[in-house]
mmCIF file of C-alpha atoms in Angstrom:
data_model
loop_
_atom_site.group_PDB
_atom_site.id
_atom_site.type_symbol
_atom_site.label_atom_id
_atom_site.label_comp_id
_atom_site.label_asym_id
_atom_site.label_seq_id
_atom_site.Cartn_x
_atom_site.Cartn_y
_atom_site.Cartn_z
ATOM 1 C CA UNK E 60 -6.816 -22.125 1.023
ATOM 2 C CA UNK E 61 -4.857 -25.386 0.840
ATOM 3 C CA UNK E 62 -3.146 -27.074 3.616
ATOM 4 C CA UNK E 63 -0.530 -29.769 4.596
ATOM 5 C CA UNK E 64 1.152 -31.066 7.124
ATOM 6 C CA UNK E 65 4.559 -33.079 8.379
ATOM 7 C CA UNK E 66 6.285 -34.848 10.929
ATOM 8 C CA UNK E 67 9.817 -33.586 12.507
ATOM 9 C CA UNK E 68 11.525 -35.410 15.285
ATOM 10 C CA UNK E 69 13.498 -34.194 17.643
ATOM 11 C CA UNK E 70 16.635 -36.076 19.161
ATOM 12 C CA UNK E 71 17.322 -33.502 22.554
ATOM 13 C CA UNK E 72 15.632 -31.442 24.856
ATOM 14 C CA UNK E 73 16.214 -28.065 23.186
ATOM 15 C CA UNK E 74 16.797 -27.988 19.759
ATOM 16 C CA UNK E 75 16.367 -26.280 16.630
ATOM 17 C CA UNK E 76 15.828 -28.003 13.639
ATOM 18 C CA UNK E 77 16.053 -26.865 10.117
ATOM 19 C CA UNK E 78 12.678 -27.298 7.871
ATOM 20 C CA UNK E 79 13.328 -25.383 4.819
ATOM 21 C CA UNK E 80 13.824 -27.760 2.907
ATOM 22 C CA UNK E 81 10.791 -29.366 3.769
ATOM 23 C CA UNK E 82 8.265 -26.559 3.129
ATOM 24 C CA UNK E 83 10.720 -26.036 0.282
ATOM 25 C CA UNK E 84 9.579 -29.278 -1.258
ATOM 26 C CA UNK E 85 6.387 -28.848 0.081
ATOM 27 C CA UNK E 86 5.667 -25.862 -2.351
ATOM 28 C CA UNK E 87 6.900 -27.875 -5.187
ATOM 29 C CA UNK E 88 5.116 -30.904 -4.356
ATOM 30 C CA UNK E 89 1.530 -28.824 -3.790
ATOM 31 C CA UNK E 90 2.222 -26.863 -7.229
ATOM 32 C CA UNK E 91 2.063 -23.628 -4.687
ATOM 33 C CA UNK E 92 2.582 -20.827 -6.783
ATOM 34 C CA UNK E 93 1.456 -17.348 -5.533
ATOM 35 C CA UNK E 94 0.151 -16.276 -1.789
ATOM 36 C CA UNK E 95 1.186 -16.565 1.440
ATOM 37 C CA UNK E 96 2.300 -19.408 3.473
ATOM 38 C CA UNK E 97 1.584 -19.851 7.752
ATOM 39 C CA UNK E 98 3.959 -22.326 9.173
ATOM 40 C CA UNK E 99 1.967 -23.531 12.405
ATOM 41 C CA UNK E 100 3.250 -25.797 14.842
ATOM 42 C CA UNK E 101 0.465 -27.539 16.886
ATOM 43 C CA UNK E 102 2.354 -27.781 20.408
ATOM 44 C CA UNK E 103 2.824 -25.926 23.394
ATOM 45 C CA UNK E 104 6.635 -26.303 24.206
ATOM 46 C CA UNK E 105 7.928 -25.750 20.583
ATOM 47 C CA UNK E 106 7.421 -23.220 18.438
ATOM 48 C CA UNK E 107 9.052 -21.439 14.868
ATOM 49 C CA UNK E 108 11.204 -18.971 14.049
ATOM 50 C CA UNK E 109 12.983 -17.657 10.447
ATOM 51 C CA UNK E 110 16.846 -17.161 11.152
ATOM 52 C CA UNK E 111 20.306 -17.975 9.735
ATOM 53 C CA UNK E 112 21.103 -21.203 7.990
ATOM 54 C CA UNK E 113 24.689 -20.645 6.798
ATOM 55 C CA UNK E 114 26.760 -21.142 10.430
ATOM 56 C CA UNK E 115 25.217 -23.719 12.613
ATOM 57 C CA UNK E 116 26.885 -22.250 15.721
ATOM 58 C CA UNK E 117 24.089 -19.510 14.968
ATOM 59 C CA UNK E 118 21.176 -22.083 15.960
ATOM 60 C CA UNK E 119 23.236 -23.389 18.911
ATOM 61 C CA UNK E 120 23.688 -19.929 20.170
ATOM 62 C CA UNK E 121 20.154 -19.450 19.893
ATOM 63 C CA UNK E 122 19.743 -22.936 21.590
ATOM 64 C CA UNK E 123 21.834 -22.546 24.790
ATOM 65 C CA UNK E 124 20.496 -18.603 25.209
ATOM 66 C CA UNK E 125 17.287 -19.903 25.635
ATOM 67 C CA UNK E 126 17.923 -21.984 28.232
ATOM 68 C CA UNK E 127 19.982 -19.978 29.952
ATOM 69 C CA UNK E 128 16.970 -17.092 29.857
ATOM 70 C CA UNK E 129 14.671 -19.380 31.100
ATOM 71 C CA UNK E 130 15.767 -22.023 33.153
ATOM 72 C CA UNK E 131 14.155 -25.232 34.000
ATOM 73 C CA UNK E 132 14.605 -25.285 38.000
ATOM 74 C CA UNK E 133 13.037 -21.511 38.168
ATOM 75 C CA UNK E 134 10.754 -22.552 40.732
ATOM 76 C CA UNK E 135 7.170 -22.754 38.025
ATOM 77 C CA UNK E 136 4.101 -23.335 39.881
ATOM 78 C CA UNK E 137 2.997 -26.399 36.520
ATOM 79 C CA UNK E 138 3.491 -29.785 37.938
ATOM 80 C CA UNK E 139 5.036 -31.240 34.949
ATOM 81 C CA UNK E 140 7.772 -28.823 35.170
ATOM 82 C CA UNK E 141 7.876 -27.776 32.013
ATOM 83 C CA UNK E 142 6.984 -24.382 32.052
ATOM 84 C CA UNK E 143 10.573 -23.214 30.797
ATOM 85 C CA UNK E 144 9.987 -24.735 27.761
ATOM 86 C CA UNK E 145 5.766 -23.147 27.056
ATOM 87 C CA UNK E 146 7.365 -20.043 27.552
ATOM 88 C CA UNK E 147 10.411 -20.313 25.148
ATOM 89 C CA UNK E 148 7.488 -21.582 22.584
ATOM 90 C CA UNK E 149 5.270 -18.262 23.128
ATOM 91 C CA UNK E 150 8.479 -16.357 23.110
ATOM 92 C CA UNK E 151 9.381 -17.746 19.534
ATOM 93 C CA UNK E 152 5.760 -17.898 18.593
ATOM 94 C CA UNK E 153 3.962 -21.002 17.185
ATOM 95 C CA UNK E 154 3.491 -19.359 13.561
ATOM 96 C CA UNK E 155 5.680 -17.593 10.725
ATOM 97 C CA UNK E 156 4.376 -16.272 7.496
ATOM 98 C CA UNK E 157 6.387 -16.505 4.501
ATOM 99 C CA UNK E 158 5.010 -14.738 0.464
ATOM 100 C CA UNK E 159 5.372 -16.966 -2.055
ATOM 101 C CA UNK E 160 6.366 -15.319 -5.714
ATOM 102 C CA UNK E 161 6.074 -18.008 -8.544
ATOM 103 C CA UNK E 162 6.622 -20.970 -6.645
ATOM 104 C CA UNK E 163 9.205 -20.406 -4.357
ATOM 105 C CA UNK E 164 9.494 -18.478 -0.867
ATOM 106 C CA UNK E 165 10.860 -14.702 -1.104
ATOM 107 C CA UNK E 166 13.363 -15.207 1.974
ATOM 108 C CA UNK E 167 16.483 -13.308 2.335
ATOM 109 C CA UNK E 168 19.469 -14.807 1.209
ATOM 110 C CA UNK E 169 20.239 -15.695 4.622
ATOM 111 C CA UNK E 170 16.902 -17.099 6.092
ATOM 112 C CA UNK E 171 15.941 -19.865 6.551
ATOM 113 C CA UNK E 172 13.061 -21.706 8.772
ATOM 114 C CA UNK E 173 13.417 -23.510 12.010
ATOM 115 C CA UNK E 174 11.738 -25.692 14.176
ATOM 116 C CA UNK E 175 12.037 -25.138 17.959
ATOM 117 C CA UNK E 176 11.982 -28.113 20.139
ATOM 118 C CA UNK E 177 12.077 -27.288 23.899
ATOM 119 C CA UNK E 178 10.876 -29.929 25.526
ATOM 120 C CA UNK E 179 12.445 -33.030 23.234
ATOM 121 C CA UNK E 180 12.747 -35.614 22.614
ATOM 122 C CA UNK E 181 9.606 -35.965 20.853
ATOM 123 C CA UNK E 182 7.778 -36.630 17.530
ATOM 124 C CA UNK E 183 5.710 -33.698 16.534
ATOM 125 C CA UNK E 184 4.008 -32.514 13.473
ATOM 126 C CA UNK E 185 4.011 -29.011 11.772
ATOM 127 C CA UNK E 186 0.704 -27.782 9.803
ATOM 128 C CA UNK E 187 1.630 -25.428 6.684
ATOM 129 C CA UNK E 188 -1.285 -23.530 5.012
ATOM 130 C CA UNK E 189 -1.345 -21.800 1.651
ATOM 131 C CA UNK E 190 -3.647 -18.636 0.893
ATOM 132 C CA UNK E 191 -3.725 -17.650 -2.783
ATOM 133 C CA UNK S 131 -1.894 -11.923 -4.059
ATOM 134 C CA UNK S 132 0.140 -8.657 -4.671
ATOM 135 C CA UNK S 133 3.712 -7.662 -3.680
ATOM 136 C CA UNK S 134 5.613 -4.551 -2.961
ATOM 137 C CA UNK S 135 9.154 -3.867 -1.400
ATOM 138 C CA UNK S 136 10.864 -0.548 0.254
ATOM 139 C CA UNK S 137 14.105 -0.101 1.264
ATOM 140 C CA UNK S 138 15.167 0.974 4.857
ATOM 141 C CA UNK S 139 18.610 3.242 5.801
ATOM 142 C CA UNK S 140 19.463 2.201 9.852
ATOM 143 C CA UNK S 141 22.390 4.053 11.417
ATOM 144 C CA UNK S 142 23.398 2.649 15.197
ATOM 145 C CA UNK S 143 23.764 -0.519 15.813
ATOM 146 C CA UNK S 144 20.640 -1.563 17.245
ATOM 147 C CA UNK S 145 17.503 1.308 16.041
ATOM 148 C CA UNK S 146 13.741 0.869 16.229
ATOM 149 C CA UNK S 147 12.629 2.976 13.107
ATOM 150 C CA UNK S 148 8.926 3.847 12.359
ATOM 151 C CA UNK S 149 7.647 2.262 8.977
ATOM 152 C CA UNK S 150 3.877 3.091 9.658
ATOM 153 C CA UNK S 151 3.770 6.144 7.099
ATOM 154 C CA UNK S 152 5.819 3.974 4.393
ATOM 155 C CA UNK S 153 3.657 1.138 4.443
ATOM 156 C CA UNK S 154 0.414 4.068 4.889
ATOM 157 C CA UNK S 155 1.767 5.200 1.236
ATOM 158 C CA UNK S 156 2.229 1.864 -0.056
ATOM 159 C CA UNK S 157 -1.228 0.807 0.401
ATOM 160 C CA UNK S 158 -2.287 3.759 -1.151
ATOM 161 C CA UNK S 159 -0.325 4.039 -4.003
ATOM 162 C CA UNK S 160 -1.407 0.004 -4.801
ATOM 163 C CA UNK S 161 -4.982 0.911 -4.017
ATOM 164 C CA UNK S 162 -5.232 -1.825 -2.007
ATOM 165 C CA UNK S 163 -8.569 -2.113 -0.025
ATOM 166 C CA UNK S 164 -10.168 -4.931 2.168
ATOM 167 C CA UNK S 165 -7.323 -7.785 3.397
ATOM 168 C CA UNK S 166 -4.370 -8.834 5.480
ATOM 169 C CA UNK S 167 -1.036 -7.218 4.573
ATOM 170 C CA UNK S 168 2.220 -9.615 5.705
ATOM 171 C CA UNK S 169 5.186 -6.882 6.645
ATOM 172 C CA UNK S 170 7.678 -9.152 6.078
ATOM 173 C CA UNK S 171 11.658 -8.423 6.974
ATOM 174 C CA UNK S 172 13.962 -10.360 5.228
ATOM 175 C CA UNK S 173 17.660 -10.316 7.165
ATOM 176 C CA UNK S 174 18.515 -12.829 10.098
ATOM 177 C CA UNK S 175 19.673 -9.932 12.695
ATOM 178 C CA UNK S 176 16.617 -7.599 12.060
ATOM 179 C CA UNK S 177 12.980 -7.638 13.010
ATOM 180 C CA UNK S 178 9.606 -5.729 12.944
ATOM 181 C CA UNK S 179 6.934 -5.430 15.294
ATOM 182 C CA UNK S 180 4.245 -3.010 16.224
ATOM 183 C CA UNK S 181 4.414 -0.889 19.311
ATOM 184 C CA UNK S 182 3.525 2.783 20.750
ATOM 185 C CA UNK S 183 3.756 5.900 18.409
ATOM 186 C CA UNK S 184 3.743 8.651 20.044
ATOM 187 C CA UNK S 185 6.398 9.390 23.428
ATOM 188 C CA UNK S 186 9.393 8.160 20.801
ATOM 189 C CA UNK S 187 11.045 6.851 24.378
ATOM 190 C CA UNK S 188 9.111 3.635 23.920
ATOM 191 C CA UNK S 189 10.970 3.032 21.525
ATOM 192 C CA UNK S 190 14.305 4.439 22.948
ATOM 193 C CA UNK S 191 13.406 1.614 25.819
ATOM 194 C CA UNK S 192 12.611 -1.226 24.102
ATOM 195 C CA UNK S 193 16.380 -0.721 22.379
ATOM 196 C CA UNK S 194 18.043 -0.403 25.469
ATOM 197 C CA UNK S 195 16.720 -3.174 27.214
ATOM 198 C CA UNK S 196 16.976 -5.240 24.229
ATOM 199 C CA UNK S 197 20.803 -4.626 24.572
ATOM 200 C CA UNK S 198 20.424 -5.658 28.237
ATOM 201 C CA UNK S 199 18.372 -8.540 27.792
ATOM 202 C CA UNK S 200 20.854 -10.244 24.980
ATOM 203 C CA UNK S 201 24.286 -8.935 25.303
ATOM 204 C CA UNK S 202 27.112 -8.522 22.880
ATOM 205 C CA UNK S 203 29.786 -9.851 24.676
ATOM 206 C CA UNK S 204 27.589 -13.086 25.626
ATOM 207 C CA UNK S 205 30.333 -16.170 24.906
ATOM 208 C CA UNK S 206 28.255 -16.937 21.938
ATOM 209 C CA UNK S 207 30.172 -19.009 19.239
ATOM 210 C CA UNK S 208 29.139 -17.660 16.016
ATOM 211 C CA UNK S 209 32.097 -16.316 14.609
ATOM 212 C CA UNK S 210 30.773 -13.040 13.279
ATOM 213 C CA UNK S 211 30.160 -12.114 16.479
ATOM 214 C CA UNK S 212 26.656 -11.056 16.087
ATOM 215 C CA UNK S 213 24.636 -13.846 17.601
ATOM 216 C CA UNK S 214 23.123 -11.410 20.206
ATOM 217 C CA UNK S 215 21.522 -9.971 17.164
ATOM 218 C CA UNK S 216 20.069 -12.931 15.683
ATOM 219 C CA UNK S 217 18.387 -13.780 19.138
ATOM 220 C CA UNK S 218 16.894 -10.193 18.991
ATOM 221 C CA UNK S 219 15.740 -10.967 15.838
ATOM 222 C CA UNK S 220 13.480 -13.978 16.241
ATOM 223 C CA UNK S 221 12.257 -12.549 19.806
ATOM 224 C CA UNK S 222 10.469 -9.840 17.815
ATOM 225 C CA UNK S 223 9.809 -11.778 14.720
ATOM 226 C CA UNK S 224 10.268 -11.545 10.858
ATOM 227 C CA UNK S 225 6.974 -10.414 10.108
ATOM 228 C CA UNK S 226 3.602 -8.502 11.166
ATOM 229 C CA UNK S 227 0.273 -9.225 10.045
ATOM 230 C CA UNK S 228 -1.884 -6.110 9.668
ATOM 231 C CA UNK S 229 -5.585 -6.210 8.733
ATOM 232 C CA UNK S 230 -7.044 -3.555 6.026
ATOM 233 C CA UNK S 231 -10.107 -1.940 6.113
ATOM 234 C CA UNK S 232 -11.216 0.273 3.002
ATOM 235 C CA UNK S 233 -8.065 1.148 1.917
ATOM 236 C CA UNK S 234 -6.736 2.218 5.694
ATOM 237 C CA UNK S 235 -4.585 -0.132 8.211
ATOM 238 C CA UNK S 236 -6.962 -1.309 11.367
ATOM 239 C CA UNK S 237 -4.068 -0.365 14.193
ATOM 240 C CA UNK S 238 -4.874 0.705 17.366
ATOM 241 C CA UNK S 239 -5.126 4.304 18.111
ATOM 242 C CA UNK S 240 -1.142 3.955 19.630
ATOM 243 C CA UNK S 241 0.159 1.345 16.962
ATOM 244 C CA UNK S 242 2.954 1.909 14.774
ATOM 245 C CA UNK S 243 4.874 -0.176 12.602
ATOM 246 C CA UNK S 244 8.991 -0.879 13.846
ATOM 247 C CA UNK S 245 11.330 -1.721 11.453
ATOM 248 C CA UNK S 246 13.951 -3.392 14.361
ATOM 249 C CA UNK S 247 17.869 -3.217 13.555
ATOM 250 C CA UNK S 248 20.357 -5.218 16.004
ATOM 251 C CA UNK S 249 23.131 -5.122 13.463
ATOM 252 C CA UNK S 250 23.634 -1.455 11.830
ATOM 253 C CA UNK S 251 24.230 0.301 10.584
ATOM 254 C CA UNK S 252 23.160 -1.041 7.257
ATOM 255 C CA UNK S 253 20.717 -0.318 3.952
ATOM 256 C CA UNK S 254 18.052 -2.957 4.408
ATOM 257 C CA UNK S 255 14.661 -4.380 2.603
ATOM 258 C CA UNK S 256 11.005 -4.777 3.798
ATOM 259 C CA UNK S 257 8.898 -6.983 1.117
ATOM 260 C CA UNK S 258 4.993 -6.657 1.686
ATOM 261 C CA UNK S 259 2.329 -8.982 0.678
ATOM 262 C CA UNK S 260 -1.567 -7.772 0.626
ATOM 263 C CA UNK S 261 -3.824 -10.490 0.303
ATOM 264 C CA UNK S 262 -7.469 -9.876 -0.303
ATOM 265 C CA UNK O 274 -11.703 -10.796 4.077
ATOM 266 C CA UNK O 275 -14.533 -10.786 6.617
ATOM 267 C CA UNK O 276 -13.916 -8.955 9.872
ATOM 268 C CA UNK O 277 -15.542 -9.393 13.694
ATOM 269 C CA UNK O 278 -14.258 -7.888 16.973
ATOM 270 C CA UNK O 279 -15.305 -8.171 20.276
ATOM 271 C CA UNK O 280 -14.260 -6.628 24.421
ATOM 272 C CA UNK O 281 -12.069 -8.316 26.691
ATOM 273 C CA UNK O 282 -12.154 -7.432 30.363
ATOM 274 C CA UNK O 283 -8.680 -7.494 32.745
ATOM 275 C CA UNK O 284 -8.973 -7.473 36.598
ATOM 276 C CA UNK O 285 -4.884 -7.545 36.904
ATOM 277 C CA UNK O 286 -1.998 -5.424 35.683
ATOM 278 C CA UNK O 287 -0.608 -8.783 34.354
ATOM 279 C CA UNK O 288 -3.243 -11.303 32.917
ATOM 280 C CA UNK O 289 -2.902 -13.667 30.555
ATOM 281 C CA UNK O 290 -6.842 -14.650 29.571
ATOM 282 C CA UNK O 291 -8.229 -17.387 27.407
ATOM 283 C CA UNK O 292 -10.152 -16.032 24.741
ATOM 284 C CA UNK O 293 -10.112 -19.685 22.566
ATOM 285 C CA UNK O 294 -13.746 -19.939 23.304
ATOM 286 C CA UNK O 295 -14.734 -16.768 22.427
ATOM 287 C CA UNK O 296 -12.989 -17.202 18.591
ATOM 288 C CA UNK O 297 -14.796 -20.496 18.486
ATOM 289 C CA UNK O 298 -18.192 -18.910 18.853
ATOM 290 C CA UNK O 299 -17.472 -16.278 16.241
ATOM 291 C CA UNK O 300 -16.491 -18.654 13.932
ATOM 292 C CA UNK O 301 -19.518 -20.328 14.253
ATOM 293 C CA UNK O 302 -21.800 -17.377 14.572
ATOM 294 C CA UNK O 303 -19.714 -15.653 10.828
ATOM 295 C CA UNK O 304 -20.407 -19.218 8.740
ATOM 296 C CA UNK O 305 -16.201 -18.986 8.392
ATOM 297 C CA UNK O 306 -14.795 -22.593 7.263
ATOM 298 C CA UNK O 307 -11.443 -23.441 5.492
ATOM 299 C CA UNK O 308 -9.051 -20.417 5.142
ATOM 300 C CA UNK O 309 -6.519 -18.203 7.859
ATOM 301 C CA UNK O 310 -7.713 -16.277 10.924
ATOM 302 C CA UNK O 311 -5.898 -13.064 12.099
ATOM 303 C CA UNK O 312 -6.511 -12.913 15.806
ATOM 304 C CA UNK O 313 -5.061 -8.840 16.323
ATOM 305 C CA UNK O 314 -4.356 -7.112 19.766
ATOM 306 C CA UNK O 315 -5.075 -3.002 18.513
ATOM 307 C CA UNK O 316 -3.353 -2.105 21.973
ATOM 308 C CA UNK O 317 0.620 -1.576 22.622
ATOM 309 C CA UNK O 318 0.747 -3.012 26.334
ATOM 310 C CA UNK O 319 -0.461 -6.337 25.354
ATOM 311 C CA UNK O 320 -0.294 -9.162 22.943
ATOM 312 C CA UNK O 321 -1.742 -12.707 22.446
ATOM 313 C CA UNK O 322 -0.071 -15.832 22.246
ATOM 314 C CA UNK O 323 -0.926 -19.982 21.411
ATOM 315 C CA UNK O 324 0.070 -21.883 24.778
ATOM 316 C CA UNK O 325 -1.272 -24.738 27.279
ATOM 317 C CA UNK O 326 -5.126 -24.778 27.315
ATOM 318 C CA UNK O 327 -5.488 -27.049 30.342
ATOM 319 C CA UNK O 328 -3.554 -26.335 33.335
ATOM 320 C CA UNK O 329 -3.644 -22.771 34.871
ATOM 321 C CA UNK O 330 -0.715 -22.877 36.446
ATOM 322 C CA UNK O 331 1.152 -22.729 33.244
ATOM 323 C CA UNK O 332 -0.353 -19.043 32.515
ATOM 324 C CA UNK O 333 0.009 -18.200 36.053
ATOM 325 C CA UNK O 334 3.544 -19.364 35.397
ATOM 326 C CA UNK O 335 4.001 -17.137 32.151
ATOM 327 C CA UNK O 336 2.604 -14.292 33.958
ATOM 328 C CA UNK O 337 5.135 -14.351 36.564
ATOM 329 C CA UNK O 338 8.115 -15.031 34.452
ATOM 330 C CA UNK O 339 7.187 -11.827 32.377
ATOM 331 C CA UNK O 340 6.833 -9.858 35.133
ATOM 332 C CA UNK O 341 10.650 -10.640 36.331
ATOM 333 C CA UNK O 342 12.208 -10.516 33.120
ATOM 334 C CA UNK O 343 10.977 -7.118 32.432
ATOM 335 C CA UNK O 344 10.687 -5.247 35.408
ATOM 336 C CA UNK O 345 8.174 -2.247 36.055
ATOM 337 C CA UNK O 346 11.008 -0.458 37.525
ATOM 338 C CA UNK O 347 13.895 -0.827 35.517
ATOM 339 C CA UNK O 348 15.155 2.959 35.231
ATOM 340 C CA UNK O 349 12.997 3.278 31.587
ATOM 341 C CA UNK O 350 12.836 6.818 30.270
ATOM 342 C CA UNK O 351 9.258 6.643 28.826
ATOM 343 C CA UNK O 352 7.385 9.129 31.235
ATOM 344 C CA UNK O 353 4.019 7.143 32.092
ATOM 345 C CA UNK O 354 6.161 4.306 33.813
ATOM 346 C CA UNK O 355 4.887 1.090 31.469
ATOM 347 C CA UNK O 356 7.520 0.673 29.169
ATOM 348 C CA UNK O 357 7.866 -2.759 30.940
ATOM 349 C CA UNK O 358 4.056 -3.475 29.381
ATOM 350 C CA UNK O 359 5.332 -1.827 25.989
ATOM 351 C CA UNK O 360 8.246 -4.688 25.634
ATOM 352 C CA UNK O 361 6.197 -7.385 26.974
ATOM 353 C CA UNK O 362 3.666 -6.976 24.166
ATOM 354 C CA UNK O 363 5.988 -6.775 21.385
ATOM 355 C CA UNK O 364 8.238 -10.151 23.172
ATOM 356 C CA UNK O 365 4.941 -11.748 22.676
ATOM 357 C CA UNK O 366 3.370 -10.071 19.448
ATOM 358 C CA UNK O 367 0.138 -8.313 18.602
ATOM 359 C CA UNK O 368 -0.673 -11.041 16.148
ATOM 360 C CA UNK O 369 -1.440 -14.840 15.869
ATOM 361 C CA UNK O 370 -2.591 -16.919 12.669
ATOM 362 C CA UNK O 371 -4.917 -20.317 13.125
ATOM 363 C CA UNK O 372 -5.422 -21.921 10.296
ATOM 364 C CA UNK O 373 -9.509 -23.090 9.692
ATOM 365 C CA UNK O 374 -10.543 -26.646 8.275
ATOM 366 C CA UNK O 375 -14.119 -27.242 8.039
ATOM 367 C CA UNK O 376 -15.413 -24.228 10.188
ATOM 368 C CA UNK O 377 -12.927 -25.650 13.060
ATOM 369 C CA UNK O 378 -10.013 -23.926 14.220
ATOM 370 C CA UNK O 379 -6.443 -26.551 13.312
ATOM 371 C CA UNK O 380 -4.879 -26.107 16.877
ATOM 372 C CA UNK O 381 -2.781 -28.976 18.735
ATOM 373 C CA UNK O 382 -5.069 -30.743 21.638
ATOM 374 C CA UNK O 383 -3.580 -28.653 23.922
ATOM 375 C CA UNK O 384 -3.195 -25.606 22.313
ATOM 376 C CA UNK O 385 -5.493 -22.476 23.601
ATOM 377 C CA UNK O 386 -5.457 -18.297 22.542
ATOM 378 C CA UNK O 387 -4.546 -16.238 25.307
ATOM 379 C CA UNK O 388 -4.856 -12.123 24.972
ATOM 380 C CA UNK O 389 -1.968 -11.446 26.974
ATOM 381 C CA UNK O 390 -2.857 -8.258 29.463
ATOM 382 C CA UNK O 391 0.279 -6.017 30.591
ATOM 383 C CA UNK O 392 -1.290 -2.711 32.040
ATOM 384 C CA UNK O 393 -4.492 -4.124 33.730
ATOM 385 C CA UNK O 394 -7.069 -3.702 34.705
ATOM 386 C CA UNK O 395 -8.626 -1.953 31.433
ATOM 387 C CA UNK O 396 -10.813 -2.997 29.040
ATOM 388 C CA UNK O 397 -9.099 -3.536 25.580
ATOM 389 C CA UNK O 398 -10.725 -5.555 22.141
ATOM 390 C CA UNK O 399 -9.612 -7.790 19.481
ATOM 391 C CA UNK O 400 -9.891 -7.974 16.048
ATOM 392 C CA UNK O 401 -10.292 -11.042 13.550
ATOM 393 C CA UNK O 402 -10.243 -11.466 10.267
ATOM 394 C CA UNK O 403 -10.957 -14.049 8.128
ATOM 395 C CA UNK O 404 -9.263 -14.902 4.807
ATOM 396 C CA UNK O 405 -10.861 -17.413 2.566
#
């Protein structure tokens, strides 16, 4: 098992935020070749999630459903009032697992990985780990 | 590390369909033994996830409130129109993580394995990684 | 792969119970240091999830949110009247992955495992397995 690790800022409250090109040169840079990779993020109001990454508007759907599912003013018991935002991250889940075949990720076409910021601005980090 | 892939035949729209006697015969046929196998699905407006298999309602339930929960007609702005099913997606996740024991999955009595279309009907792929 | 499991005890039909401490022992006690842990719910009306380690309120909030975005009695066909605990489960997965350094689980400061209870009060386990 090998691990790294890397920063991502956000810039808004909810937002997500495309790493694939990160882990992407992440594998390179680590000479990954074969196993599978766990994307963890280390936080409790953002989480990760494997979608689209052709159309934008897909992420900003995703983006302005979540806050409309749970909203902010819902009446939480936590103090900081956040609790919209450490349920969206348990909703999304704070890990995805992606196989690696001879050096690069076997996604779909289509996929690509995201970062979920829910309660941004913020600087946060992301923790990858290889198993080979 | 070793890798295997099946293809999957949906036909509504949005379908839970069990894989648990697919992937049963895949880790057979590879002989695999003691490890973690990553069920992995590789489209943007599909899922998996594990869930009762027996009353096959569950399942019809867990499709119709999934409709409920994220609606078609929504306002989303993705052109294709299929944004609800993206959302579905990531709420059930791209992948499962299943642990082996001598050659046999370690599920709960209940457990079966959902393959978890929100955009069919379509022919689609599940890639599986074992790692021991 | 190494394996361990151990009991968890709910008192509520909806509980979400820290089990973080419980992992850290059994890392301890099985000698495990750098590699992945599989932390597996074997049960269909509840899951686990990473979230907020230090005030109660915010799993006292996720409890209630679950409970009024999928209510018990919705009109669900499944005939023993928990479908509500089936969809819960899957929303927040039978799996999570922490990645080990140095015999220590790599979680953010605030980051704790809950198994999430849906169909209390029973008694229900978890697996873990280790991959080095």
């Amino acid at each position: 098992m090998q691990t790294a690790e890397f920063h991502v800022s956000s810039n808004r409250r909810t937002q997500f935020i495309s790493i694939t090109s990160r882990i992407n040169a992440l594998v390179v840079e680590q000479g990954w070749q074969n196993g599978v990779i766990t994307v963890f993020v280390p936080h409790t109001t953002a989480g990760v999630t494997i979608n689209e990454n052709a159309d934008p508007d897909v992420a900003t759907d995703m983006e302005s459903f979540s806050d409309e599912l749970v909203q902010v003013h819902h009446g939480f018991r936590h103090s900081e009032g956040n609790s919209d935002a450490h349920l969206k991250a348990s909703f999304y889940g704070s890990s995805v697992q992606v196989i690696l075949k001879n050096g690069k990720m076997w996604l779909g076409i289509w996929q690509g990985i995201y970062f979920c910021e829910f309660d941004g601005p913020r600087e946060r980090n992301v923790y990858v780990a290889f198993s080979g």
